[in-house]
C-alpha cells in the first residue's frame, strides 16, 4: 500500500488566526474605553456606565458557557467569521440613535449585549482554531499558544493606549466605527486565511446528536479530567482576586497614596510590557521546560507580590518594577494552560470543553469589585491587600501539592484521549 504523503507545511493559517486574535482584541480594548466614556459623557451616571459593562460581560460569559457545542457542530472557522461580522454590525449601529436625537439607553444596552453574545463564541472559536493551525504549521503547541498569548497581550496593551488616543482625537462615536471596522477585518482574515477543512466540524460526533447531549458530554469530560478541573478552579479564584485588585484596590491605593490616576496607567503599562516579554519567552522556550514548576513559579511572580508591594507603602518606582516582574511571570501561564487543554481534550470536544472552562474561570470576575468594596467598608486598605494576597499565594502554591498536577508534565496520548471521550 502506498503511503500517503504528509500535507505540506503551511504558516498561513497560523498567521491568519493570530492576526484575527490581535484584531479582535484591539477592537475589544477600544470599546472598553469608548463605550464607558460615551455613556459617562452623555449621561454623567456612573451607574449607567457600569450597567453597560455588565450588559456586555454577562452575555459574554453565558455565550462562552453554552456556545461550545455550536462551535464543535458548525465549525470554528464559520463561527468566528460570522460572529465577528455580527459584532461589526452591532458596533456600527451604536452611533445611529445618537445621531437621531440623543442616547437611547435601551437600544444601546441591547446592541452592547449583542456584541457580548457574539464575542463569546467568537473568541472561543479562535482558540479552537489555534491547534489546527499549529498542526498545519508544524510548530510545538506551547509555541503556538505562546504566540497567541503574546498577540493577545500586545493587542490589549496597544488597544488600550490607542483607544484612549483615538477617543481624544476623533471622539467616542467615531472610535466605535473604527472598532466596527476592526471586527469586520477580523472576519475577513479568518475566512481568507483558514482553509475550509481547517477547524471544520468534527464528523466523529454523530449528526443526530442533540445540543444538550453535546453540552453534557463536554461537562462530563471536564468533570472526569481532574487536572483540567483543578486548573479551572484555581484560575477562577485568581481571576476573582485579580478583578477585585484591578477594579477597586488599585484605584483606592492610587488615591490614598497620592500618586493619582497616572499611576494606574503606569502600573498597567508595566504589567503589559512584562506580560508581552514573558509570552515571547514562553513561545520560544516553554516546550523545552518542565511545565509544572514554570507554571507555579509564574503564579508566584504574577500574583501575591502585587498585593504585598501596595500594602508595604513602597515608592512608585518599586511598585512599577514589581508589576513588570509580575507581568513577566504571568506571561508564562496562558501558553502552558492552552497547551495542556489542547493536548488533553479531544478535538471534537474542544469547543464545548473550552467554553465551559473559560466560563467557569470568568464567573467570579463580575463580583470581584463588589467583594473588595465590601471588605474595604469594614477594614483598612493595607489589611485587605494582605488578606487577599495571602489567599492568592495559598491558592497558587498549596494546590500544586495535589497529585493531579503531576499530569501537567505528561502529554496524554491521542488514543487515551479518544478512549475517554467515548465513555458515556
Tab-separated table of C-alpha atoms in Angstrom:
chain	number	residue	atom	x	y	z
A	1	UNK	CA	0.000	0.000	0.000
A	2	UNK	CA	1.386	3.392	-0.964
A	3	UNK	CA	1.934	5.704	1.967
A	4	UNK	CA	0.013	8.957	1.859
A	5	UNK	CA	2.487	11.844	1.838
A	6	UNK	CA	2.041	14.350	4.700
A	7	UNK	CA	0.371	17.622	3.901
A	8	UNK	CA	2.824	20.398	3.073
A	9	UNK	CA	3.709	22.776	5.873
A	10	UNK	CA	1.717	25.995	5.799
A	11	UNK	CA	2.211	29.009	8.081
A	12	UNK	CA	-0.675	30.931	6.532
A	13	UNK	CA	-3.454	29.546	8.797
A	14	UNK	CA	-1.448	30.199	11.977
A	15	UNK	CA	-0.597	33.733	10.884
A	16	UNK	CA	-4.242	34.287	9.983
A	17	UNK	CA	-5.544	33.057	13.354
A	18	UNK	CA	-3.003	35.162	15.255
A	19	UNK	CA	-3.898	38.226	13.184
A	20	UNK	CA	-7.615	37.630	13.789
A	21	UNK	CA	-6.996	37.311	17.544
A	22	UNK	CA	-4.985	40.530	17.554
A	23	UNK	CA	-7.555	42.479	15.554
A	24	UNK	CA	-10.459	41.289	17.725
A	25	UNK	CA	-8.582	42.012	20.954
A	26	UNK	CA	-7.684	45.508	19.745
A	27	UNK	CA	-11.315	46.215	18.858
A	28	UNK	CA	-12.434	44.948	22.266
A	29	UNK	CA	-9.982	47.209	24.110
A	30	UNK	CA	-11.064	50.238	22.093
A	31	UNK	CA	-14.666	49.527	23.063
A	32	UNK	CA	-13.595	49.205	26.726
A	33	UNK	CA	-12.625	52.889	26.585
A	34	UNK	CA	-15.014	54.345	24.004
A	35	UNK	CA	-18.286	52.855	25.319
A	36	UNK	CA	-17.912	53.793	29.021
A	37	UNK	CA	-16.634	57.249	28.090
A	38	UNK	CA	-19.538	57.764	25.700
A	39	UNK	CA	-22.121	56.828	28.332
A	40	UNK	CA	-20.417	58.800	31.111
A	41	UNK	CA	-20.026	61.896	28.925
A	42	UNK	CA	-23.633	61.666	27.733
A	43	UNK	CA	-25.413	60.826	30.994
A	44	UNK	CA	-22.938	61.632	33.764
A	45	UNK	CA	-24.132	58.480	35.502
A	46	UNK	CA	-21.580	56.003	36.855
A	47	UNK	CA	-24.409	53.529	37.449
A	48	UNK	CA	-25.460	53.526	33.803
A	49	UNK	CA	-21.813	53.255	32.773
A	50	UNK	CA	-21.445	50.142	34.926
A	51	UNK	CA	-24.692	48.770	33.540
A	52	UNK	CA	-23.293	48.968	30.011
A	53	UNK	CA	-20.208	46.989	31.061
A	54	UNK	CA	-22.397	44.365	32.746
A	55	UNK	CA	-24.598	44.023	29.646
A	56	UNK	CA	-21.536	43.121	27.606
A	57	UNK	CA	-19.762	40.781	30.025
A	58	UNK	CA	-22.852	38.965	31.297
A	59	UNK	CA	-23.890	37.696	27.845
A	60	UNK	CA	-20.227	37.046	27.039
A	61	UNK	CA	-19.843	34.571	29.920
A	62	UNK	CA	-23.180	32.907	29.146
A	63	UNK	CA	-22.291	32.622	25.453
A	64	UNK	CA	-18.969	31.023	26.373
A	65	UNK	CA	-20.824	28.532	28.558
A	66	UNK	CA	-23.416	27.478	26.000
A	67	UNK	CA	-21.614	28.249	22.732
A	68	UNK	CA	-19.107	25.389	22.809
A	69	UNK	CA	-21.413	22.756	21.278
A	70	UNK	CA	-22.250	25.150	18.440
A	71	UNK	CA	-18.560	25.728	17.711
A	72	UNK	CA	-17.980	21.964	17.623
A	73	UNK	CA	-21.061	21.359	15.497
A	74	UNK	CA	-20.833	24.221	12.977
A	75	UNK	CA	-17.065	24.643	12.833
A	76	UNK	CA	-14.749	27.228	14.378
A	77	UNK	CA	-13.950	28.964	11.084
A	78	UNK	CA	-17.608	29.610	10.311
A	79	UNK	CA	-18.450	30.683	13.859
A	80	UNK	CA	-15.512	33.091	14.103
A	81	UNK	CA	-16.187	34.722	10.745
A	82	UNK	CA	-19.918	35.061	11.408
A	83	UNK	CA	-19.739	36.366	14.983
A	84	UNK	CA	-17.084	38.965	14.140
A	85	UNK	CA	-19.348	40.242	11.381
A	86	UNK	CA	-22.293	40.425	13.813
A	87	UNK	CA	-20.114	42.377	16.267
A	88	UNK	CA	-19.112	44.751	13.488
A	89	UNK	CA	-22.721	45.444	12.508
A	90	UNK	CA	-23.812	45.976	16.126
A	91	UNK	CA	-20.884	48.329	16.832
A	92	UNK	CA	-21.577	50.296	13.653
A	93	UNK	CA	-25.233	50.697	14.695
A	94	UNK	CA	-24.474	52.241	18.110
A	95	UNK	CA	-23.889	55.819	16.850
A	96	UNK	CA	-27.155	55.851	14.840
A	97	UNK	CA	-29.570	56.514	17.753
A	98	UNK	CA	-27.307	59.334	18.934
A	99	UNK	CA	-27.370	60.958	15.506
A	100	UNK	CA	-31.137	60.616	15.516
A	101	UNK	CA	-31.566	62.719	18.662
A	102	UNK	CA	-29.594	61.547	21.675
A	103	UNK	CA	-28.718	58.466	23.626
A	104	UNK	CA	-31.377	55.772	23.830
A	105	UNK	CA	-30.093	53.676	26.723
A	106	UNK	CA	-32.332	50.693	25.963
A	107	UNK	CA	-31.112	50.462	22.363
A	108	UNK	CA	-27.501	50.901	23.480
A	109	UNK	CA	-27.774	48.123	26.069
A	110	UNK	CA	-29.340	45.811	23.504
A	111	UNK	CA	-26.573	46.459	20.967
A	112	UNK	CA	-23.871	46.015	23.605
A	113	UNK	CA	-25.488	42.731	24.650
A	114	UNK	CA	-25.399	41.602	21.013
A	115	UNK	CA	-21.661	42.369	20.884
A	116	UNK	CA	-21.034	40.445	24.116
A	117	UNK	CA	-23.118	37.493	22.939
A	118	UNK	CA	-21.237	37.365	19.626
A	119	UNK	CA	-17.802	37.814	21.192
A	120	UNK	CA	-18.245	34.798	23.477
A	121	UNK	CA	-18.353	32.062	20.816
A	122	UNK	CA	-16.188	34.189	18.502
A	123	UNK	CA	-13.278	34.286	20.954
A	124	UNK	CA	-13.805	30.607	21.739
A	125	UNK	CA	-13.717	29.702	18.047
A	126	UNK	CA	-10.377	31.460	17.616
A	127	UNK	CA	-8.938	29.443	20.499
A	128	UNK	CA	-10.206	26.245	18.875
A	129	UNK	CA	-8.522	27.166	15.587
A	130	UNK	CA	-5.078	27.545	17.180
A	131	UNK	CA	-4.247	23.795	17.458
A	132	UNK	CA	-5.394	23.101	13.889
A	133	UNK	CA	-3.288	25.995	12.614
A	134	UNK	CA	-0.344	24.816	14.728
A	135	UNK	CA	-0.594	21.335	13.204
A	136	UNK	CA	-0.581	22.792	9.685
A	137	UNK	CA	2.418	24.978	10.570
A	138	UNK	CA	4.155	22.063	12.348
A	139	UNK	CA	5.105	24.091	15.403
A	140	UNK	CA	5.062	22.877	19.044
A	141	UNK	CA	1.756	23.523	20.783
A	142	UNK	CA	3.417	25.577	23.533
A	143	UNK	CA	4.895	27.817	20.854
A	144	UNK	CA	1.541	28.289	19.147
A	145	UNK	CA	-0.275	29.068	22.403
A	146	UNK	CA	2.638	31.275	23.448
A	147	UNK	CA	2.343	33.266	20.234
A	148	UNK	CA	-1.402	33.506	20.793
A	149	UNK	CA	-0.852	34.834	24.322
A	150	UNK	CA	1.762	37.294	23.077
A	151	UNK	CA	-0.585	38.643	20.419
A	152	UNK	CA	-3.427	38.961	22.945
A	153	UNK	CA	-1.309	40.865	25.457
A	154	UNK	CA	0.294	43.100	22.837
A	155	UNK	CA	-3.059	43.885	21.211
A	156	UNK	CA	-4.592	44.560	24.626
A	157	UNK	CA	-1.821	46.964	25.550
A	158	UNK	CA	-1.864	48.746	22.190
A	159	UNK	CA	-5.668	48.761	22.090
A	160	UNK	CA	-5.944	50.471	25.469
A	161	UNK	CA	-3.286	53.045	24.646
A	162	UNK	CA	-4.529	53.583	21.102
A	163	UNK	CA	-8.161	53.597	22.222
A	164	UNK	CA	-7.543	56.467	24.626
A	165	UNK	CA	-5.707	58.455	21.966
A	166	UNK	CA	-8.383	57.639	19.403
A	167	UNK	CA	-11.229	58.821	21.623
A	168	UNK	CA	-9.350	62.011	22.422
A	169	UNK	CA	-8.580	62.684	18.764
A	170	UNK	CA	-11.801	61.784	16.929
A	171	UNK	CA	-14.408	61.286	19.654
A	172	UNK	CA	-16.046	58.222	21.139
A	173	UNK	CA	-18.696	57.769	18.440
A	174	UNK	CA	-16.207	57.817	15.582
A	175	UNK	CA	-14.000	55.450	17.588
A	176	UNK	CA	-16.871	52.957	17.604
A	177	UNK	CA	-16.855	52.936	13.805
A	178	UNK	CA	-13.141	52.089	13.917
A	179	UNK	CA	-13.986	49.246	16.304
A	180	UNK	CA	-16.643	48.021	13.872
A	181	UNK	CA	-14.144	48.115	11.012
A	182	UNK	CA	-11.663	46.050	13.030
A	183	UNK	CA	-14.270	43.376	13.788
A	184	UNK	CA	-15.142	43.224	10.077
A	185	UNK	CA	-11.447	42.914	9.232
A	186	UNK	CA	-11.101	40.016	11.676
A	187	UNK	CA	-13.968	38.219	9.952
A	188	UNK	CA	-12.341	38.653	6.539
A	189	UNK	CA	-8.942	37.482	7.827
A	190	UNK	CA	-10.355	34.216	9.194
A	191	UNK	CA	-12.402	33.435	6.089
A	192	UNK	CA	-9.489	34.287	3.766
A	193	UNK	CA	-6.628	32.520	5.554
A	194	UNK	CA	-8.187	29.428	7.149
A	195	UNK	CA	-8.852	26.598	4.682
A	196	UNK	CA	-12.405	25.289	4.721
A	197	UNK	CA	-11.289	21.937	6.077
A	198	UNK	CA	-9.414	23.575	8.969
A	199	UNK	CA	-11.359	23.757	12.240
A	200	UNK	CA	-14.315	22.232	10.442
A	201	UNK	CA	-16.998	20.391	12.376
A	202	UNK	CA	-15.799	17.011	13.548
A	203	UNK	CA	-17.563	14.146	11.801
A	204	UNK	CA	-16.838	11.836	14.726
A	205	UNK	CA	-19.738	13.484	16.508
A	206	UNK	CA	-22.976	11.913	15.441
A	207	UNK	CA	-25.008	14.135	13.187
A	208	UNK	CA	-28.180	13.369	15.108
A	209	UNK	CA	-26.620	14.215	18.482
A	210	UNK	CA	-28.642	16.991	20.117
A	211	UNK	CA	-27.351	20.268	21.518
A	212	UNK	CA	-27.902	19.391	25.177
A	213	UNK	CA	-26.299	15.992	24.736
A	214	UNK	CA	-23.203	17.656	23.272
A	215	UNK	CA	-23.108	20.149	26.147
A	216	UNK	CA	-23.456	17.340	28.718
A	217	UNK	CA	-20.643	15.447	27.003
A	218	UNK	CA	-18.358	18.457	27.450
A	219	UNK	CA	-19.338	18.853	31.110
A	220	UNK	CA	-18.839	15.132	31.742
A	221	UNK	CA	-15.371	15.210	30.197
A	222	UNK	CA	-14.374	18.219	32.310
A	223	UNK	CA	-15.711	16.542	35.448
A	224	UNK	CA	-13.683	13.379	34.755
A	225	UNK	CA	-10.426	15.180	33.975
A	226	UNK	CA	-9.129	16.083	37.426
A	227	UNK	CA	-6.257	18.217	36.129
A	228	UNK	CA	-8.467	20.417	33.953
A	229	UNK	CA	-10.968	20.690	36.781
A	230	UNK	CA	-8.212	21.773	39.190
A	231	UNK	CA	-6.928	24.307	36.640
A	232	UNK	CA	-10.420	25.744	36.211
A	233	UNK	CA	-10.908	26.169	39.969
A	234	UNK	CA	-7.506	27.809	40.516
A	235	UNK	CA	-7.892	30.174	37.571
A	236	UNK	CA	-11.425	31.028	38.688
A	237	UNK	CA	-10.209	32.023	42.170
A	238	UNK	CA	-7.262	34.040	40.860
A	239	UNK	CA	-9.428	35.803	38.266
A	240	UNK	CA	-11.803	36.807	41.072
A	241	UNK	CA	-8.878	38.175	43.099
A	242	UNK	CA	-7.406	39.946	40.050
A	243	UNK	CA	-10.768	41.591	39.357
A	244	UNK	CA	-11.005	42.858	42.931
A	245	UNK	CA	-7.447	44.147	42.681
A	246	UNK	CA	-7.772	45.964	39.360
A	247	UNK	CA	-11.275	47.367	39.728
A	248	UNK	CA	-11.157	48.585	43.344
A	249	UNK	CA	-7.938	48.027	45.299
A	250	UNK	CA	-5.543	49.592	42.788
A	251	UNK	CA	-7.621	52.780	42.270
A	252	UNK	CA	-8.106	53.168	46.047
A	253	UNK	CA	-4.355	52.755	46.565
A	254	UNK	CA	-3.639	55.392	43.896
A	255	UNK	CA	-5.972	57.826	45.642
A	256	UNK	CA	-4.721	57.172	49.178
A	257	UNK	CA	-1.047	57.142	48.174
A	258	UNK	CA	-1.466	60.448	46.325
A	259	UNK	CA	0.004	59.074	43.104
A	260	UNK	CA	-3.113	59.896	41.078
A	261	UNK	CA	-4.703	58.161	38.129
A	262	UNK	CA	-1.438	58.315	36.171
A	263	UNK	CA	-0.011	55.643	38.445
A	264	UNK	CA	-2.781	53.258	37.407
A	265	UNK	CA	-1.834	53.686	33.761
A	266	UNK	CA	1.861	53.329	34.601
A	267	UNK	CA	1.383	50.083	36.511
A	268	UNK	CA	-0.892	48.771	33.753
A	269	UNK	CA	1.763	49.526	31.154
A	270	UNK	CA	4.388	47.795	33.305
A	271	UNK	CA	2.264	44.652	33.610
A	272	UNK	CA	1.527	44.741	29.891
A	273	UNK	CA	5.166	45.085	28.854
A	274	UNK	CA	6.231	42.361	31.265
A	275	UNK	CA	3.437	40.112	30.026
A	276	UNK	CA	4.446	40.537	26.396
A	277	UNK	CA	8.070	39.729	27.280
A	278	UNK	CA	7.016	36.650	29.254
A	279	UNK	CA	4.764	35.421	26.460
A	280	UNK	CA	7.565	35.815	23.905
A	281	UNK	CA	9.969	33.808	26.062
A	282	UNK	CA	7.271	31.188	26.642
A	283	UNK	CA	6.634	30.926	22.905
A	284	UNK	CA	10.335	30.329	22.273
A	285	UNK	CA	11.289	28.018	25.135
A	286	UNK	CA	8.229	26.744	27.060
A	287	UNK	CA	8.077	23.479	25.087
A	288	UNK	CA	11.589	22.645	26.388
A	289	UNK	CA	10.846	23.392	30.051
A	290	UNK	CA	9.034	21.335	32.720
A	291	UNK	CA	5.543	22.744	32.811
A	292	UNK	CA	4.551	22.380	36.458
A	293	UNK	CA	7.498	24.265	38.040
A	294	UNK	CA	7.312	27.012	35.400
A	295	UNK	CA	3.551	27.329	35.863
A	296	UNK	CA	3.639	27.716	39.648
A	297	UNK	CA	6.710	29.963	39.595
A	298	UNK	CA	4.844	32.127	37.088
A	299	UNK	CA	1.930	32.383	39.502
A	300	UNK	CA	4.366	33.065	42.375
A	301	UNK	CA	5.686	36.103	40.492
A	302	UNK	CA	2.413	37.178	38.925
A	303	UNK	CA	0.057	37.079	41.900
A	304	UNK	CA	0.706	37.919	45.545
A	305	UNK	CA	3.706	40.305	45.107
A	306	UNK	CA	1.421	42.973	43.611
A	307	UNK	CA	-0.785	42.938	46.717
A	308	UNK	CA	2.205	42.995	49.083
A	309	UNK	CA	4.055	45.860	47.393
A	310	UNK	CA	0.990	48.113	47.534
A	311	UNK	CA	0.397	47.225	51.186
A	312	UNK	CA	4.027	47.972	52.074
A	313	UNK	CA	3.844	51.652	51.115
A	314	UNK	CA	6.755	51.223	48.684
A	315	UNK	CA	7.732	54.111	46.377
A	316	UNK	CA	6.204	54.240	42.917
A	317	UNK	CA	9.365	53.119	41.111
A	318	UNK	CA	9.448	49.914	43.163
A	319	UNK	CA	5.730	49.316	42.610
A	320	UNK	CA	6.198	49.657	38.850
A	321	UNK	CA	9.186	47.294	38.947
A	322	UNK	CA	7.251	44.637	40.872
A	323	UNK	CA	4.319	44.956	38.474
A	324	UNK	CA	6.624	44.484	35.485
A	325	UNK	CA	8.124	41.331	37.039
A	326	UNK	CA	4.622	40.097	37.869
A	327	UNK	CA	3.560	40.608	34.262
A	328	UNK	CA	6.592	38.639	33.083
A	329	UNK	CA	5.671	35.711	35.320
A	330	UNK	CA	2.027	35.820	34.251
A	331	UNK	CA	3.113	35.715	30.611
A	332	UNK	CA	4.014	32.019	31.019
A	333	UNK	CA	0.613	30.945	32.326
A	334	UNK	CA	-1.697	31.004	29.312
A	335	UNK	CA	0.750	29.292	26.901
A	336	UNK	CA	1.101	26.376	29.319
A	337	UNK	CA	-2.608	26.211	30.137
A	338	UNK	CA	-3.529	26.391	26.468
A	339	UNK	CA	-1.147	23.589	25.520
A	340	UNK	CA	-2.375	21.357	28.372
A	341	UNK	CA	-6.011	21.883	27.405
A	342	UNK	CA	-5.388	21.214	23.731
A	343	UNK	CA	-3.450	18.015	24.492
A	344	UNK	CA	-5.980	16.618	26.947
A	345	UNK	CA	-9.243	17.428	25.197
A	346	UNK	CA	-10.166	15.520	22.010
A	347	UNK	CA	-10.656	17.836	19.052
A	348	UNK	CA	-14.393	17.034	18.662
A	349	UNK	CA	-14.947	18.260	22.254
A	350	UNK	CA	-12.524	21.184	22.212
A	351	UNK	CA	-15.155	23.881	21.708
A	352	UNK	CA	-17.618	22.779	24.374
A	353	UNK	CA	-14.966	21.918	26.981
A	354	UNK	CA	-13.012	25.113	26.279
A	355	UNK	CA	-16.181	27.171	26.557
A	356	UNK	CA	-17.052	25.648	29.926
A	357	UNK	CA	-13.504	26.123	31.245
A	358	UNK	CA	-13.494	29.794	30.219
A	359	UNK	CA	-16.991	30.444	31.542
A	360	UNK	CA	-16.297	28.896	34.941
A	361	UNK	CA	-12.913	30.631	35.170
A	362	UNK	CA	-14.531	34.009	34.427
A	363	UNK	CA	-17.660	33.516	36.533
A	364	UNK	CA	-16.285	35.377	39.565
A	365	UNK	CA	-14.933	38.399	37.692
A	366	UNK	CA	-18.136	40.496	37.868
A	367	UNK	CA	-18.213	40.008	41.656
A	368	UNK	CA	-14.561	40.794	42.439
A	369	UNK	CA	-15.064	44.538	42.719
A	370	UNK	CA	-18.199	44.135	44.830
A	371	UNK	CA	-16.365	41.867	47.289
A	372	UNK	CA	-13.359	44.188	47.536
A	373	UNK	CA	-15.596	47.199	48.154
A	374	UNK	CA	-17.437	45.370	50.928
A	375	UNK	CA	-14.160	44.385	52.595
A	376	UNK	CA	-12.888	47.970	52.454
A	377	UNK	CA	-16.044	49.142	54.198
A	378	UNK	CA	-15.059	47.078	57.244
A	379	UNK	CA	-11.247	47.166	57.092
A	380	UNK	CA	-8.234	49.180	56.001
A	381	UNK	CA	-6.716	49.014	52.545
A	382	UNK	CA	-3.490	47.503	53.903
A	383	UNK	CA	-5.337	44.734	55.757
A	384	UNK	CA	-7.470	43.866	52.718
A	385	UNK	CA	-4.440	43.820	50.407
A	386	UNK	CA	-2.507	41.490	52.731
A	387	UNK	CA	-5.503	39.207	53.291
A	388	UNK	CA	-6.306	38.805	49.593
A	389	UNK	CA	-2.599	38.488	48.761
A	390	UNK	CA	-2.363	35.620	51.256
A	391	UNK	CA	-5.372	33.909	49.659
A	392	UNK	CA	-3.709	34.331	46.246
A	393	UNK	CA	-0.446	32.826	47.500
A	394	UNK	CA	-2.112	29.859	49.183
A	395	UNK	CA	-4.320	29.160	46.182
A	396	UNK	CA	-1.394	29.096	43.774
A	397	UNK	CA	1.069	27.222	45.992
A	398	UNK	CA	-0.710	24.657	48.173
A	399	UNK	CA	-2.812	23.409	45.262
A	400	UNK	CA	0.400	22.490	43.481
A	401	UNK	CA	0.922	19.721	46.033
A	402	UNK	CA	-2.166	17.845	44.818
A	403	UNK	CA	-1.257	14.715	42.830
A	404	UNK	CA	-3.276	15.608	39.713
A	405	UNK	CA	-0.931	18.498	38.920
A	406	UNK	CA	1.840	15.986	38.177
A	407	UNK	CA	-0.029	15.133	34.973
A	408	UNK	CA	0.776	18.619	33.659
A	409	UNK	CA	4.256	17.433	32.654
A	410	UNK	CA	2.938	14.424	30.727
A	411	UNK	CA	1.189	14.824	27.415
A	412	UNK	CA	-1.656	12.344	27.057
A	413	UNK	CA	-1.596	10.033	24.089
A	414	UNK	CA	-4.242	10.624	21.405
A	415	UNK	CA	-5.516	7.072	21.947
A	416	UNK	CA	-6.106	7.703	25.659
A	417	UNK	CA	-7.927	10.949	24.963
A	418	UNK	CA	-10.168	9.291	22.347
A	419	UNK	CA	-10.912	6.398	24.699
A	420	UNK	CA	-12.009	8.732	27.484
A	421	UNK	CA	-14.112	10.776	25.079
A	422	UNK	CA	-16.068	7.646	24.139
A	423	UNK	CA	-17.032	6.859	27.745
A	424	UNK	CA	-20.759	7.616	28.085
